Each structure stands twice: as structure tokens, then as C-alpha cells.
Amino acid sequence: MPRIEDNARDEHFWHAIAQRYDVAPGPINLENGYFGRMTRGVAQDYQRQVDFINRSNSVHVRQRFDGTQSLEIRAHLADVLKVEPASIALTNRASDALQSLIRNYTGLQPGDQLLICDLEYHSVEYAMRWVAQQRGLEMIEITHAHPATYESLLNGYREAFTQHPRIKLMALTHVTHRTGLVMPVQAIIELAKEHGVDVILDGAHALGQIDFDLPGMGVAFAGFNLHKWIGAPLTLGFMYIDPQRLADIAPDMGSQHYPEPDIRNRAPYGTPNIPAWLSLPKVLQEHLDLGGSKAKGERLRALRDLWVREARTLPGIEVLTPDDPRLYCAITSLRFTHLDDQQPMVERLLKDYNLLTVARNGSACGSCIRITVGMATTRDDIHQLIRALRELAVG
Ligand SMILES: Cc1ncc(COP(=O)(O)O)c(C=O)c1O
């Protein structure tokens, strides 16, 4: 049995895995952070479920899905995450889960403070600001040191908690969409606990590429999606609430759809994408067939290392994401240091080299180009990126 780290560089093995995905001709996709491709097997199963629900319509949904089947699907998901089914509510995306947790958190009193940093996702940042404004509370915003280290990230929070002892609630992004920085979430959650601060964890980019232990992290509130790294159809997400803390999140918009206490009242109400949920067993089976989060994560990081090693040697290019193995994943950002706006380089990468990337703004380290490898990325794709960076680098 090869070690997972060695397996990550076994091109023969990963070539066979890449064959499980249908990829359209056209630009090389290095923007896999937007959402993940489904394997062919999942796409076919999803199509079957679409046809099935289209034929059976409300007859199946009323008689089976609304009652037992949605609970079976939730139990399956809970089993994979090793949490109680009662701690999970299905949502249509991570934002739905996270925004509901933020707006319905009941622990805020006049005078309390809320904390965000410069790396939060927009929907989380906006919701935190909205709550602060609606309730007349103070918003504390920190900017992480750049380049970030494990210690500098922890220190950023340590200082914030010491300087602002009235912080009651904070957002924490496991993997930031801007630079791919992986936060030392477990240590930050422990620190927050010592200071009496509740954490709402944004796990959107973590699930499926980082092998974390949800119950072991000690977080009470979290939101995830399944359409980035697990490989599910779009529109699947879920909310996690530690059952001991359910009373700290009010039913969303006063929902009374289920007799209380029930976490499902905390999820925004509406018709879910039922065929997508029906494909979840196939999604989870394929995810495990590919080796689960650990093997997938190692492979993605090996591909990322391949281009980052080269990019770090090039003049005029700064790789923003650290190489500390605790702090990075598939996503890494760079910038051309002579440019304030990176968008023209994104356009050149596409026009001259057939490489799709995306510009990201908003973090304190400035405008950058986000490069995200995926499960269907090949070494040839990475070599094309390296060629482009060599040619575009200025000495
Ligand atoms: C860090 C982060 N959080 C949350 C989200 C929102 O996820 P969703 O599209 O499932 O609402 C994203 C989406 O890109 C993200 O990158």
C-alpha cells in the first residue's frame, strides 16, 4: 500500500482518476475554486435522478423525500462527518447556512462586539456587518500580517481578543477564497473559547480537500457546501450546530415547519434541488473511491507545489500563500509585483496561453491572481502555466 504522499505523485494513478471527468475542449481550467466538476459517474447518476423526479414529481417527493428519504440522506452525510444527524440541516449552499447562523445567533447583548478579518467571504462579511448595524453593535475588523505564518495568524486573534474584550461572536474562514490560505482553525477556536468568543466557521472550501475532524474541532456553528471539493452537483450545502448549542440559534424567520427543537427550522426554508440530494450517496461513494479528503488533498497540493516551486524563483512574481504545509491547499494566489491591478495579466494568461484564472481583490495583501488546480488538472496543464509565468515575469 503506497503512502498517501507518494501516491500524490503517482501520475499513472491520477491519470486514470482524471479520466473519470468529462472536460470540454477550450481554456485550461485553473479556476477550480469556483465549483468542482462532478465525475462522469456522478453526472450520470444526477441526470438519472433529474429524469426520475421529473417523471414522479410530487408523488415521490411528498410520499418519500419529504418524510423519510431526506432524513436518510442527512443520516448518510452525518455518518461521513461522524456527527449526529440532529446536528445537520440541509441547505442549498454554504452562504444560506452561514447567513442564517449569523442573523439568528441569539447571544448578542448591547455593547457586544463582532469580529471579522480581511479574508472572510463576502456573504459572511456582509451578514456580520448587517447584524452589527441592525443591533447597534461594534464591528472589529483585523488585517492579518503578510506574509502569514501559523504564529502570526494566531497572534492576530490573540491581540484582537485582548484589545477588545467585548468580542462575543466571530467569523472564521477555514480556507480563504482570496489566497487559499488555510487557517489554523483548531488553535483559533481554542483561543476563542478561552476568551468566551463564539465562532461561526465557514468551511466552504475545506470540505473534501482537507481532512478535518468536525466534532473534534470543538466548533459549535459551521456552514459548508458540497459542490466545491466533494464533487456534488451545484446547490448542495449544510449547516452544522452542536446539539448542545441549538438554543443559541433562533429558528430562521420564525420557522415552525418542524416541532421544536429541530435544527431544520434554522435552515432557510424553500424547495431543495431534490435530484441533486438523491445523488449524494453516489457522490460520497466516488469521493471515497478517489481516496477521500486526505488523498485528494495531497494530490491537489502536489500539483500546486509543482508550479509554486518554480514561481517562487521568478523575478517580479510574488506568491502570496505560504508554503507551511499547515497553511495551504489546492488554491494559491500570486501577483505581478509591478502591477496594482492584476486583471490585465488574467486576460493575457487566457488570450496568450489558454489558461483560465481569476483576479481576486479585497485582502490586505492586495489584488492577486488566484490559481486553483482541480482533480482533472494534469502535469501538462501545470507546465503550460509555468511556461506562461516564465515568459510574463519581468526581471
Ligand atoms: C470561503 C467561501 N465561503 C463561502 C462561500 C459560499 O459558498 P456557496 O456558493 O455554497 O454559498 C464561498 C464560495 O465561493 C467561499 O469561497
Short mmCIF file of C-alpha atoms and ligand atoms in Angstrom, two decimals:
data_model
loop_
_atom_site.label_atom_id
_atom_site.label_comp_id
_atom_site.label_asym_id
_atom_site.label_seq_id
_atom_site.Cartn_x
_atom_site.Cartn_y
_atom_site.Cartn_z
CA MET A 1 0.00 0.00 0.00
CA PRO A 2 1.78 3.23 -1.11
CA ARG A 3 1.93 6.14 1.33
CA ILE A 4 -0.58 8.87 0.52
CA GLU A 5 2.22 11.45 -0.02
CA ASP A 6 3.89 9.15 -2.60
CA ASN A 7 0.58 8.31 -4.16
CA ALA A 8 0.01 12.04 -4.79
CA ARG A 9 2.83 11.96 -7.36
CA ASP A 10 1.82 8.67 -8.99
CA GLU A 11 0.91 10.11 -12.40
CA HIS A 12 -0.34 6.78 -13.72
CA PHE A 13 -2.87 6.52 -10.89
CA TRP A 14 -4.06 10.14 -11.17
CA HIS A 15 -4.24 9.97 -14.94
CA ALA A 16 -6.79 7.19 -14.51
CA ILE A 17 -8.67 9.35 -12.00
CA ALA A 18 -8.64 12.33 -14.39
CA GLN A 19 -10.30 10.07 -16.97
CA ARG A 20 -13.36 9.91 -14.72
CA TYR A 21 -14.15 13.54 -15.61
CA ASP A 22 -15.54 14.87 -18.88
CA VAL A 23 -13.66 18.04 -19.81
CA ALA A 24 -14.73 20.30 -22.66
CA PRO A 25 -12.06 21.45 -25.09
CA GLY A 26 -11.11 25.07 -24.57
CA PRO A 27 -9.21 27.00 -21.94
CA ILE A 28 -7.26 25.04 -19.34
CA ASN A 29 -9.26 25.43 -16.16
CA LEU A 30 -7.12 26.73 -13.32
CA GLU A 31 -10.22 28.26 -11.66
CA ASN A 32 -11.45 25.09 -9.97
CA GLY A 33 -12.16 27.08 -6.82
CA TYR A 34 -15.46 28.35 -8.20
CA PHE A 35 -17.12 24.95 -8.03
CA GLY A 36 -15.98 21.39 -8.57
CA ARG A 37 -16.53 19.11 -11.52
CA MET A 38 -18.64 16.03 -10.93
CA THR A 39 -17.15 12.75 -12.04
CA ARG A 40 -18.88 11.18 -15.03
CA GLY A 41 -20.44 8.63 -12.67
CA VAL A 42 -21.95 11.35 -10.50
CA ALA A 43 -23.12 13.39 -13.51
CA GLN A 44 -24.87 10.31 -14.92
CA ASP A 45 -26.47 9.48 -11.59
CA TYR A 46 -27.62 13.09 -11.22
CA GLN A 47 -29.12 13.00 -14.71
CA ARG A 48 -30.95 9.79 -13.77
CA GLN A 49 -32.32 11.46 -10.65
CA VAL A 50 -33.45 14.51 -12.66
CA ASP A 51 -35.35 12.21 -15.04
CA PHE A 52 -36.79 10.22 -12.15
CA ILE A 53 -38.04 13.26 -10.22
CA ASN A 54 -39.35 14.80 -13.40
CA ARG A 55 -41.41 11.66 -14.02
CA SER A 56 -42.52 11.00 -10.45
CA ASN A 57 -42.83 14.67 -9.45
CA SER A 58 -44.67 15.42 -6.19
CA VAL A 59 -45.87 11.84 -5.88
CA HIS A 60 -42.38 10.71 -4.94
CA VAL A 61 -41.40 13.92 -3.19
CA ARG A 62 -44.49 14.11 -0.96
CA GLN A 63 -44.58 10.40 -0.22
CA ARG A 64 -40.88 9.62 0.17
CA PHE A 65 -38.45 12.55 0.03
CA ASP A 66 -40.22 14.95 2.40
CA GLY A 67 -40.67 12.24 5.00
CA THR A 68 -38.04 9.57 5.37
CA GLN A 69 -35.71 9.99 2.38
CA SER A 70 -34.38 13.45 3.24
CA LEU A 71 -33.66 12.13 6.75
CA GLU A 72 -31.84 9.10 5.32
CA ILE A 73 -29.72 11.40 3.15
CA ARG A 74 -28.94 13.58 6.16
CA ALA A 75 -28.00 10.49 8.21
CA HIS A 76 -25.65 9.37 5.45
CA LEU A 77 -23.94 12.76 5.45
CA ALA A 78 -23.75 12.79 9.25
CA ASP A 79 -22.17 9.35 9.16
CA VAL A 80 -19.40 10.54 6.84
CA LEU A 81 -18.74 13.58 9.06
CA LYS A 82 -19.01 11.48 12.24
CA VAL A 83 -21.60 13.79 13.80
CA GLU A 84 -25.16 13.25 14.99
CA PRO A 85 -27.82 13.63 12.28
CA ALA A 86 -29.63 16.06 14.59
CA SER A 87 -26.66 18.44 14.26
CA ILE A 88 -27.14 18.85 10.49
CA ALA A 89 -29.68 20.75 8.40
CA LEU A 90 -29.55 20.56 4.60
CA THR A 91 -29.30 23.89 2.78
CA ASN A 92 -28.89 24.98 -0.83
CA ARG A 93 -25.39 26.40 -0.37
CA ALA A 94 -22.84 27.39 2.27
CA SER A 95 -23.97 31.04 2.23
CA ASP A 96 -27.51 30.05 3.23
CA ALA A 97 -26.20 28.12 6.23
CA LEU A 98 -23.69 30.78 7.29
CA GLN A 99 -26.01 33.76 6.89
CA SER A 100 -28.75 32.02 8.84
CA LEU A 101 -26.33 31.20 11.68
CA ILE A 102 -25.13 34.80 11.76
CA ARG A 103 -28.52 36.52 11.65
CA ASN A 104 -30.17 34.12 14.10
CA TYR A 105 -27.42 33.95 16.73
CA THR A 106 -29.15 34.87 19.99
CA GLY A 107 -26.13 35.53 22.22
CA LEU A 108 -25.61 39.22 21.42
CA GLN A 109 -26.30 41.94 24.01
CA PRO A 110 -25.94 45.73 23.75
CA GLY A 111 -22.26 46.62 24.00
CA ASP A 112 -21.02 43.34 22.48
CA GLN A 113 -18.55 43.38 19.59
CA LEU A 114 -18.33 41.24 16.45
CA LEU A 115 -15.05 40.21 14.79
CA ILE A 116 -14.12 39.62 11.15
CA CYS A 117 -10.80 39.67 9.29
CA ASP A 118 -9.76 40.75 5.79
CA LEU A 119 -10.07 37.21 4.42
CA GLU A 120 -13.75 36.46 5.02
CA TYR A 121 -16.07 35.57 2.11
CA HIS A 122 -18.42 38.39 1.03
CA SER A 123 -21.66 36.77 2.09
CA VAL A 124 -20.24 36.23 5.59
CA GLU A 125 -18.66 39.67 5.82
CA TYR A 126 -21.87 41.39 4.70
CA ALA A 127 -24.02 39.39 7.12
CA MET A 128 -21.73 40.19 10.06
CA ARG A 129 -21.79 43.92 9.16
CA TRP A 130 -25.56 43.81 8.75
CA VAL A 131 -26.08 42.26 12.20
CA ALA A 132 -23.76 44.83 13.77
CA GLN A 133 -25.62 47.66 12.09
CA GLN A 134 -29.12 46.35 12.82
CA ARG A 135 -28.36 45.84 16.51
CA GLY A 136 -26.13 48.87 17.03
CA LEU A 137 -23.07 46.73 17.86
CA GLU A 138 -19.43 47.49 17.20
CA MET A 139 -17.65 45.73 14.37
CA ILE A 140 -13.98 44.88 14.93
CA GLU A 141 -12.01 44.16 11.76
CA ILE A 142 -8.49 42.81 11.79
CA THR A 143 -6.00 42.54 8.98
CA HIS A 144 -3.67 39.57 9.04
CA ALA A 145 0.07 40.10 8.70
CA HIS A 146 1.51 39.35 5.30
CA PRO A 147 3.20 37.01 4.61
CA ALA A 148 1.17 34.98 7.08
CA THR A 149 2.65 32.39 9.38
CA TYR A 150 0.95 29.98 11.75
CA GLU A 151 2.01 32.13 14.69
CA SER A 152 1.14 35.48 13.07
CA LEU A 153 -2.39 34.27 12.41
CA LEU A 154 -2.83 33.13 16.00
CA ASN A 155 -1.26 36.34 17.28
CA GLY A 156 -3.69 38.38 15.19
CA TYR A 157 -6.59 36.79 17.04
CA ARG A 158 -4.84 36.80 20.42
CA GLU A 159 -4.30 40.57 20.13
CA ALA A 160 -7.87 41.18 18.97
CA PHE A 161 -9.32 39.27 21.93
CA THR A 162 -7.04 41.07 24.38
CA GLN A 163 -7.63 44.55 22.96
CA HIS A 164 -11.38 44.07 22.53
CA PRO A 165 -12.65 42.05 25.49
CA ARG A 166 -16.29 42.60 24.45
CA ILE A 167 -15.99 40.47 21.28
CA LYS A 168 -18.75 37.89 21.56
CA LEU A 169 -19.02 36.42 18.08
CA MET A 170 -16.53 35.96 15.23
CA ALA A 171 -16.47 34.59 11.71
CA LEU A 172 -13.65 32.23 10.85
CA THR A 173 -12.90 31.06 7.31
CA HIS A 174 -11.17 27.69 7.17
CA VAL A 175 -9.83 28.28 3.63
CA THR A 176 -9.99 31.80 2.28
CA HIS A 177 -11.25 32.17 -1.27
CA ARG A 178 -8.84 35.04 -1.88
CA THR A 179 -5.44 33.40 -1.45
CA GLY A 180 -6.23 29.82 -0.42
CA LEU A 181 -4.63 30.40 2.98
CA VAL A 182 -5.69 27.64 5.36
CA MET A 183 -6.36 29.00 8.83
CA PRO A 184 -5.17 27.09 11.90
CA VAL A 185 -8.80 26.71 12.83
CA GLN A 186 -8.47 24.31 15.72
CA ALA A 187 -5.98 26.55 17.58
CA ILE A 188 -8.05 29.69 16.83
CA ILE A 189 -11.24 28.03 18.04
CA GLU A 190 -9.48 27.03 21.30
CA LEU A 191 -8.20 30.58 21.75
CA ALA A 192 -11.66 31.99 21.09
CA LYS A 193 -13.13 29.64 23.68
CA GLU A 194 -10.63 30.84 26.29
CA HIS A 195 -11.92 34.38 25.66
CA GLY A 196 -15.60 33.44 25.68
CA VAL A 197 -15.97 34.12 21.93
CA ASP A 198 -18.32 32.04 19.79
CA VAL A 199 -17.09 31.08 16.31
CA ILE A 200 -19.11 30.63 13.13
CA LEU A 201 -16.88 28.55 10.87
CA ASP A 202 -17.02 28.94 7.10
CA GLY A 203 -16.00 25.51 5.81
CA ALA A 204 -16.99 26.05 2.17
CA HIS A 205 -13.55 25.40 0.69
CA ALA A 206 -12.34 22.90 3.28
CA LEU A 207 -14.76 20.02 2.93
CA GLY A 208 -13.43 17.44 0.51
CA GLN A 209 -9.81 18.65 0.27
CA ILE A 210 -8.84 18.96 3.95
CA ASP A 211 -9.09 16.00 6.27
CA PHE A 212 -10.57 17.67 9.37
CA ASP A 213 -12.45 16.22 12.31
CA LEU A 214 -15.64 18.28 12.67
CA PRO A 215 -16.69 17.10 16.15
CA GLY A 216 -13.03 17.21 17.31
CA MET A 217 -12.60 20.85 16.21
CA GLY A 218 -14.86 21.94 19.06
CA VAL A 219 -16.75 24.41 16.90
CA ALA A 220 -20.41 24.97 17.70
CA PHE A 221 -21.61 26.56 14.45
CA ALA A 222 -20.50 25.94 10.86
CA GLY A 223 -21.64 26.12 7.26
CA PHE A 224 -20.44 24.03 4.29
CA ASN A 225 -21.20 23.27 0.70
CA LEU A 226 -20.78 20.03 -1.20
CA HIS A 227 -20.32 21.47 -4.69
CA LYS A 228 -16.68 22.55 -4.40
CA TRP A 229 -14.36 19.72 -3.35
CA ILE A 230 -16.62 16.76 -2.61
CA GLY A 231 -17.83 16.72 -6.23
CA ALA A 232 -21.59 17.04 -5.76
CA PRO A 233 -23.98 18.77 -8.18
CA LEU A 234 -24.38 22.51 -7.59
CA THR A 235 -26.81 23.70 -4.91
CA LEU A 236 -25.94 21.41 -2.03
CA GLY A 237 -24.84 22.69 1.36
CA PHE A 238 -25.49 22.17 5.02
CA MET A 239 -25.43 23.78 8.42
CA TYR A 240 -23.85 22.26 11.50
CA ILE A 241 -24.90 23.18 15.03
CA ASP A 242 -23.58 21.38 18.09
CA PRO A 243 -26.81 19.93 19.54
CA GLN A 244 -25.92 21.36 22.98
CA ARG A 245 -25.99 24.84 21.41
CA LEU A 246 -29.16 24.63 19.32
CA ALA A 247 -30.94 27.10 21.61
CA ASP A 248 -28.33 29.75 20.70
CA ILE A 249 -29.58 29.93 17.11
CA ALA A 250 -33.21 31.02 16.67
CA PRO A 251 -35.45 29.45 14.01
CA ASP A 252 -34.87 31.28 10.73
CA MET A 253 -37.58 33.91 10.10
CA GLY A 254 -39.60 32.29 12.89
CA SER A 255 -39.83 28.97 11.08
CA GLN A 256 -42.23 26.46 12.65
CA HIS A 257 -42.03 23.82 9.95
CA TYR A 258 -40.82 21.18 12.41
CA PRO A 259 -41.76 20.72 16.08
CA GLU A 260 -39.05 22.33 18.23
CA PRO A 261 -36.29 21.68 18.99
CA ASP A 262 -35.22 20.86 15.42
CA ILE A 263 -32.18 22.21 13.57
CA ARG A 264 -34.15 22.09 10.32
CA ASN A 265 -36.03 25.20 11.47
CA ARG A 266 -32.68 27.04 11.37
CA ALA A 267 -32.19 26.45 7.63
CA PRO A 268 -33.74 29.00 5.24
CA TYR A 269 -36.97 27.42 4.02
CA GLY A 270 -37.62 26.55 0.37
CA THR A 271 -37.74 23.75 -2.18
CA PRO A 272 -34.37 21.99 -2.39
CA ASN A 273 -32.76 20.57 -5.52
CA ILE A 274 -34.16 17.11 -4.82
CA PRO A 275 -32.44 15.23 -7.68
CA ALA A 276 -29.11 16.64 -6.51
CA TRP A 277 -29.72 15.40 -2.97
CA LEU A 278 -30.73 11.98 -4.29
CA SER A 279 -27.34 11.70 -5.94
CA LEU A 280 -25.49 12.23 -2.64
CA PRO A 281 -24.82 8.52 -1.94
CA LYS A 282 -23.10 8.26 -5.33
CA VAL A 283 -21.18 11.50 -4.68
CA LEU A 284 -19.88 10.25 -1.34
CA GLN A 285 -19.01 6.85 -2.76
CA GLU A 286 -16.95 8.44 -5.59
CA HIS A 287 -15.29 10.81 -3.13
CA LEU A 288 -14.18 7.82 -1.05
CA ASP A 289 -13.15 5.85 -4.18
CA LEU A 290 -10.76 8.70 -5.00
CA GLY A 291 -9.25 8.27 -1.54
CA GLY A 292 -11.37 10.82 0.36
CA SER A 293 -10.21 14.24 1.50
CA LYS A 294 -6.74 13.12 2.55
CA ALA A 295 -5.66 11.56 -0.75
CA LYS A 296 -7.42 14.20 -2.85
CA GLY A 297 -5.88 16.97 -0.75
CA GLU A 298 -2.37 15.52 -1.11
CA ARG A 299 -2.75 15.22 -4.88
CA LEU A 300 -4.02 18.79 -5.22
CA ARG A 301 -1.17 20.08 -3.08
CA ALA A 302 1.40 18.15 -5.14
CA LEU A 303 0.07 19.82 -8.32
CA ARG A 304 0.11 23.21 -6.58
CA ASP A 305 3.68 22.66 -5.34
CA LEU A 306 4.79 21.91 -8.89
CA TRP A 307 4.03 25.44 -10.14
CA VAL A 308 4.67 27.30 -6.87
CA ARG A 309 8.23 25.94 -6.58
CA GLU A 310 9.00 27.46 -9.98
CA ALA A 311 7.03 30.69 -9.47
CA ARG A 312 8.93 31.47 -6.25
CA THR A 313 12.16 31.71 -8.28
CA LEU A 314 10.80 34.15 -10.86
CA PRO A 315 11.59 37.86 -10.64
CA GLY A 316 8.62 40.20 -10.34
CA ILE A 317 6.24 37.47 -9.18
CA GLU A 318 5.18 37.14 -5.56
CA VAL A 319 3.40 34.00 -4.38
CA LEU A 320 1.18 35.20 -1.56
CA THR A 321 0.21 31.89 0.01
CA PRO A 322 2.74 30.40 2.42
CA ASP A 323 4.46 27.02 1.95
CA ASP A 324 3.93 25.90 5.55
CA PRO A 325 2.10 22.59 4.94
CA ARG A 326 -0.45 23.52 7.62
CA LEU A 327 -1.43 26.69 5.75
CA TYR A 328 -2.13 25.82 2.13
CA CYS A 329 -4.27 23.60 -0.10
CA ALA A 330 -5.19 23.49 -3.82
CA ILE A 331 -5.70 27.24 -4.07
CA THR A 332 -2.76 29.63 -4.22
CA SER A 333 -2.51 33.25 -5.31
CA LEU A 334 0.28 35.24 -6.88
CA ARG A 335 0.79 38.71 -8.14
CA PHE A 336 2.97 40.51 -10.61
CA THR A 337 4.62 42.98 -8.28
CA HIS A 338 4.91 45.82 -10.81
CA LEU A 339 1.11 45.95 -11.26
CA ASP A 340 -1.57 47.25 -8.87
CA ASP A 341 -4.34 45.74 -10.95
CA GLN A 342 -3.81 42.07 -11.86
CA GLN A 343 -6.79 41.80 -14.25
CA PRO A 344 -4.71 42.56 -17.40
CA MET A 345 -2.49 39.57 -16.56
CA VAL A 346 -5.53 37.34 -16.06
CA GLU A 347 -6.56 38.37 -19.57
CA ARG A 348 -3.10 37.68 -21.01
CA LEU A 349 -2.96 34.27 -19.37
CA LEU A 350 -6.22 33.45 -21.13
CA LYS A 351 -5.56 35.07 -24.50
CA ASP A 352 -1.90 34.15 -24.96
CA TYR A 353 -1.65 30.90 -23.00
CA ASN A 354 -5.19 29.46 -22.92
CA LEU A 355 -5.21 29.46 -19.10
CA LEU A 356 -8.35 30.41 -17.13
CA THR A 357 -7.56 32.03 -13.78
CA VAL A 358 -9.35 34.73 -11.78
CA ALA A 359 -8.36 38.03 -10.17
CA ARG A 360 -9.23 38.44 -6.52
CA ASN A 361 -9.28 41.70 -4.58
CA GLY A 362 -10.04 42.65 -1.04
CA SER A 363 -7.40 41.04 1.14
CA ALA A 364 -4.91 43.39 2.75
CA CYS A 365 -2.09 41.89 0.68
CA GLY A 366 -3.70 43.43 -2.40
CA SER A 367 -5.03 42.42 -5.79
CA CYS A 368 -3.89 38.94 -6.83
CA ILE A 369 -4.45 36.14 -9.32
CA ARG A 370 -5.98 33.01 -7.85
CA ILE A 371 -4.81 29.74 -9.35
CA THR A 372 -6.72 26.64 -8.37
CA VAL A 373 -5.85 23.18 -9.59
CA GLY A 374 -8.53 20.50 -9.69
CA MET A 375 -8.91 16.74 -9.84
CA ALA A 376 -8.76 16.78 -13.65
CA THR A 377 -5.67 19.04 -13.80
CA THR A 378 -2.68 17.37 -15.47
CA ARG A 379 1.06 17.93 -15.24
CA ASP A 380 0.92 19.27 -18.81
CA ASP A 381 -1.52 21.95 -17.63
CA ILE A 382 0.92 22.93 -14.91
CA HIS A 383 3.82 23.03 -17.36
CA GLN A 384 1.80 25.40 -19.55
CA LEU A 385 1.28 27.65 -16.52
CA ILE A 386 4.99 27.56 -15.69
CA ARG A 387 5.87 28.48 -19.29
CA ALA A 388 3.44 31.42 -19.14
CA LEU A 389 4.79 32.68 -15.82
CA ARG A 390 8.40 32.43 -17.05
CA GLU A 391 7.55 34.47 -20.13
CA LEU A 392 5.47 37.05 -18.27
CA ALA A 393 7.89 37.52 -15.39
CA VAL A 394 9.92 40.70 -15.54
CA GLY A 395 13.45 40.84 -14.18
C1 LIG B 1 -14.70 30.86 1.56
C2 LIG B 1 -16.07 30.75 0.99
N1 LIG B 1 -17.12 30.77 1.81
C3 LIG B 1 -18.38 30.67 1.38
C4 LIG B 1 -18.65 30.54 0.04
C5 LIG B 1 -20.07 30.47 -0.42
O1 LIG B 1 -20.39 29.20 -0.85
P1 LIG B 1 -21.77 28.96 -1.60
O2 LIG B 1 -21.54 29.36 -3.01
O3 LIG B 1 -22.01 27.50 -1.42
O4 LIG B 1 -22.78 29.81 -0.93
C6 LIG B 1 -17.60 30.50 -0.87
C7 LIG B 1 -17.88 30.36 -2.31
O5 LIG B 1 -17.03 30.51 -3.16
C8 LIG B 1 -16.28 30.61 -0.39
O6 LIG B 1 -15.24 30.62 -1.22
#
